[in-house]
XYZ file of C-alpha atoms in Angstrom:
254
model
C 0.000 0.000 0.000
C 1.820 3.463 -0.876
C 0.054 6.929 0.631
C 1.057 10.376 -0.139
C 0.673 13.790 1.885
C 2.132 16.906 1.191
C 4.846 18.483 3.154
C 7.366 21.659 3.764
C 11.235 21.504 4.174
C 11.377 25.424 5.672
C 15.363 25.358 5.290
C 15.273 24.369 1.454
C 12.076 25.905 -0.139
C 10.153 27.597 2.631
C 6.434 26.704 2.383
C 6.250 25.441 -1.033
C 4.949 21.982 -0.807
C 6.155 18.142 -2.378
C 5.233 15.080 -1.888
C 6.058 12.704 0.775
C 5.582 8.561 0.664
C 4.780 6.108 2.246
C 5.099 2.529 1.323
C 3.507 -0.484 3.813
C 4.443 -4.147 3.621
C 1.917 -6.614 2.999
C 0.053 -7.539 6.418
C 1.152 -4.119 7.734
C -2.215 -3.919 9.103
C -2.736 -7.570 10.169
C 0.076 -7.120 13.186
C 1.622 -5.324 15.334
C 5.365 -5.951 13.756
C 7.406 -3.245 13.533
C 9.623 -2.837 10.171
C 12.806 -1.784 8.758
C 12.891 1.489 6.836
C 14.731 1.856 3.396
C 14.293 6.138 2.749
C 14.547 7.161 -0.623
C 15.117 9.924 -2.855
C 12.745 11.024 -5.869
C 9.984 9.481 -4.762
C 8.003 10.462 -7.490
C 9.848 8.032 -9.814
C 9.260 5.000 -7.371
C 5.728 4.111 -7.720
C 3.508 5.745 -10.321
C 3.873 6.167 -13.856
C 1.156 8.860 -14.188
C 3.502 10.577 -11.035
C 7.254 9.788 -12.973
C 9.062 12.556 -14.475
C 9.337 10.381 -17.478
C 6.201 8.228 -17.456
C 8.000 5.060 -16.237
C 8.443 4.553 -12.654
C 10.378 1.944 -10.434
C 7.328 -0.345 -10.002
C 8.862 -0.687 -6.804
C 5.372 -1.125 -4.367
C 4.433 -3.878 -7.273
C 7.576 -5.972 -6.525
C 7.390 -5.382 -3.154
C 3.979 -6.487 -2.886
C 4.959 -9.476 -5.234
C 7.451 -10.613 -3.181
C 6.445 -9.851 0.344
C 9.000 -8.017 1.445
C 8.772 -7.172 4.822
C 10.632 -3.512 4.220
C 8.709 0.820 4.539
C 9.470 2.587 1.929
C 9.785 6.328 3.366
C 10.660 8.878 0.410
C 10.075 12.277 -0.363
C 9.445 14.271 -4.106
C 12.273 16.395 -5.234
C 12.723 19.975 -6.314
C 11.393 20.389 -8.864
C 12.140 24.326 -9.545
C 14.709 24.997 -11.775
C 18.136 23.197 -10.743
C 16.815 22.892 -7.110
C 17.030 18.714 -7.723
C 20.839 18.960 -8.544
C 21.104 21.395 -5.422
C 19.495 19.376 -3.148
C 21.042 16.316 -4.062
C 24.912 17.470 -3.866
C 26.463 17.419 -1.089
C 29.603 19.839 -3.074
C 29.449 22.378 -5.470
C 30.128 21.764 -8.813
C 29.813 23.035 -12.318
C 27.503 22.355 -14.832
C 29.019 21.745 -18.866
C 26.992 24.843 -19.367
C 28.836 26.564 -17.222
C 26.581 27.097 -14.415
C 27.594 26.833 -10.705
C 25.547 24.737 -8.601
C 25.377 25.102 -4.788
C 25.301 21.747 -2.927
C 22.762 21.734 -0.518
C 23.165 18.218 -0.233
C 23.892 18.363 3.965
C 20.955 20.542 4.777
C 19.005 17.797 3.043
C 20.184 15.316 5.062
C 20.309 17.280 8.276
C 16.275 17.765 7.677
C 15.523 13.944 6.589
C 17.272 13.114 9.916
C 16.163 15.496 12.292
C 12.885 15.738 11.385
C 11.355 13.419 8.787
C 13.124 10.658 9.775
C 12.017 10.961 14.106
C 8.290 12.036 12.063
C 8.000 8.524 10.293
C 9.324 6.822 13.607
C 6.906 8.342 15.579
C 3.720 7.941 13.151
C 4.654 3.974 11.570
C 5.648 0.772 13.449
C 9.537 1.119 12.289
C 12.452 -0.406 13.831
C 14.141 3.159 14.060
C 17.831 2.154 15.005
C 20.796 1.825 12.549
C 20.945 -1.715 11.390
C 17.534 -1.402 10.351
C 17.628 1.504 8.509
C 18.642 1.892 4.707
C 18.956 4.510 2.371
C 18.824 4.380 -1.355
C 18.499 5.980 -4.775
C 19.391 6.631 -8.534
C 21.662 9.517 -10.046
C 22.354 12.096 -8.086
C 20.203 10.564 -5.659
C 22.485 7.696 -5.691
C 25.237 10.667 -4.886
C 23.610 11.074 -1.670
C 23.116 7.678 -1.002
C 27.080 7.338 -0.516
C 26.811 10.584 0.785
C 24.311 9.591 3.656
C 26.208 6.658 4.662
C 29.465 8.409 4.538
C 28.705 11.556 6.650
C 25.466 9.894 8.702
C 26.575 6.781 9.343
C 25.035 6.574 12.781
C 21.461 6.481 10.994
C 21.931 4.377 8.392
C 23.965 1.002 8.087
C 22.887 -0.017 4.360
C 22.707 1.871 0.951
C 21.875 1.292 -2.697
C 23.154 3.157 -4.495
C 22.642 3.139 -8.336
C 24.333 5.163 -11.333
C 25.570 7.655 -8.795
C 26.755 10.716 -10.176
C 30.001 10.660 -8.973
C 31.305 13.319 -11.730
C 30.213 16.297 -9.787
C 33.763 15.830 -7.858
C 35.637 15.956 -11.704
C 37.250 12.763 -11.348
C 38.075 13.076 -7.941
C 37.049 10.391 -5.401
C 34.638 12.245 -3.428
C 36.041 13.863 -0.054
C 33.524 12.701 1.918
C 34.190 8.989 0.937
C 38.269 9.540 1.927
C 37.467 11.209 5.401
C 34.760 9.024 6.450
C 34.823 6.594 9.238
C 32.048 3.902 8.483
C 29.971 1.918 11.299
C 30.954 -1.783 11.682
C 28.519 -3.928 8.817
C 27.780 -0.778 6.925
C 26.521 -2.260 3.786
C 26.309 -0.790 0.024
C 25.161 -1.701 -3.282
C 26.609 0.121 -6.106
C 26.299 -0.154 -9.698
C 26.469 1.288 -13.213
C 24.883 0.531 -16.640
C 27.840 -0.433 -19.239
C 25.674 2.282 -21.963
C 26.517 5.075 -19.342
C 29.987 5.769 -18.806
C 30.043 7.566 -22.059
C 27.606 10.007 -20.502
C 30.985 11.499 -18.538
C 34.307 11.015 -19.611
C 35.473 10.834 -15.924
C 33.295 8.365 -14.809
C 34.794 4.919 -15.316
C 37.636 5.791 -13.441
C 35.818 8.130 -10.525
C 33.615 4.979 -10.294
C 36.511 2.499 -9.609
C 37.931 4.409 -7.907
C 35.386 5.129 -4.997
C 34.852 1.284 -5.126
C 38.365 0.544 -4.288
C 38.521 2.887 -1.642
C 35.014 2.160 -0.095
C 36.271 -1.345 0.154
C 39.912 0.084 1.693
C 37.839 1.263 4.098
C 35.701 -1.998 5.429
C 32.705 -1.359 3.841
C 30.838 -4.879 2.836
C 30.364 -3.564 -0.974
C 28.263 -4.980 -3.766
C 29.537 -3.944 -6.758
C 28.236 -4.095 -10.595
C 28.656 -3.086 -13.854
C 24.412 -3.491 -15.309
C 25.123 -5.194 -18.876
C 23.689 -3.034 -21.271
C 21.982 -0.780 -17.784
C 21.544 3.357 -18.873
C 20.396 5.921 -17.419
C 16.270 5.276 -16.708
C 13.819 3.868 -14.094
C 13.341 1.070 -16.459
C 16.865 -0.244 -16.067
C 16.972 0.717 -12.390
C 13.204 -0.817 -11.988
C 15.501 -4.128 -13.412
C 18.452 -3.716 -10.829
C 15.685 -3.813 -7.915
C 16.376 -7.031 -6.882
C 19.623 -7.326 -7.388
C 20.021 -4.142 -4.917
C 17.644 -5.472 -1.983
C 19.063 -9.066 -1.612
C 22.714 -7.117 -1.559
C 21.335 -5.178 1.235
C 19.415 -7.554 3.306
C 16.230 -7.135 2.061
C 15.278 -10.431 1.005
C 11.522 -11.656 -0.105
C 11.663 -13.796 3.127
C 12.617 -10.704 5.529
């Protein structure tokens, strides 16, 4: 079952409103059981097509509901004014092949999904709010913050997916906030790729092995793929769905 309610984020866009969602395991109302939580960004794109940016969405409540995972699904709409979407979900700065700046607002995200929609979804659903059973995930530069969240908030979150990151904001550069972080004992990430999209960005083979070498230097329990013939959609991320959750610990039988 996925419900939607409109909210504010006061530090990002004031009172404008998005979307917020809320996905419920099958037999959520049958018990009293209390769940993991996998948060995720553009939740738009997860479960709608009439809602998608593109007209294709994840399908993600559909396999969920297929396979009985026992998982919430907590996500939130983007910006979508202007360049607010690549704002939001940067934690640096970078620069646009157009030549526009972009200002990461990428930690004021995460400071507001912590402090307050996070303890919000805790207090109003049956979660299981602590660490090891709480996941974030998502696609592009949503997939950014993914590594991102788990990097620089690893006391909320012990498991990621992250897929197609856009690791070529940095310019090549393994991102700083990978290098300095200290990661939680069992933190556990999915990462992947589609072999049609490394010709989006020149730099992104190598920034791509790169972080993966250094994620693993650094004790992280990392699930790692290159998607055979994978771009840059929801239909080939709808594919890598559950490739990403059995990585994870998300299984059908969880």
């Amino acid at each position: 079952m996925v419900d939607s309610w409109d909210i504010e984020i006061p530090t990002l866009t004031g009172k404008k409103k998005r979307k917020a969602y809320i996905y419920l395991p099958v037999g959520y109302d049958d018990s009293d059981k209390r769940y993991p939580v996998m948060y995720m960004f553009d939740g738009h794109n997860l479960f709608d097509d009439d809602e998608a940016t593109y007209g294709k969405c994840w399908g993600l409540a559909d396999y969920l509901d297929y396979t009985e995972t026992q998982l919430i699904i907590a996500a939130v709409e983007c910006n979508t004014v202007g360049n607010g979407r690549l704002s939001e979900y940067s934690p640096v700065d970078f620069t646009l092949r157009s030549g526009e700046r972009i200002k990461g607002k990428g930690k004021k995200y995460m400071d507001w999904l912590t402090k307050t929609f996070k303890p919000f979804i805790d207090e109003i659903f049956r979660t299981l709010p602590d660490r090891a059973n709480t996941a974030i995930g998502g696609s592009s530069m949503g997939g950014l913050m993914t590594i991102y969240a788990l990097s620089a908030y690893n006391k909320y979150f012990s498991r990621g997916a992250a897929l197609s990151p856009s690791l070529w904001v940095e310019g090549g550069e393994i991102p700083a906030f990978v290098q300095k972080a200290k990661y939680g004992k069992n933190t556990l990430l999915y990462i992947d790729y589609g072999s049609k999209e490394f010709s989006n960005h020149s730099v992104q083979r190598q920034v791509f092995a790169n972080t993966c070498a250094c994620l693993i230097e650094k004790n992280v329990l990392l699930t790692s793929r290159i998607v055979p013939g994978g771009d840059h959609s929801e239909a080939s991320w709808e594919r890598q769905i559950p490739y990403f959750m059995a990585a994870i610990g998300f299984n059908a039988e969880n």
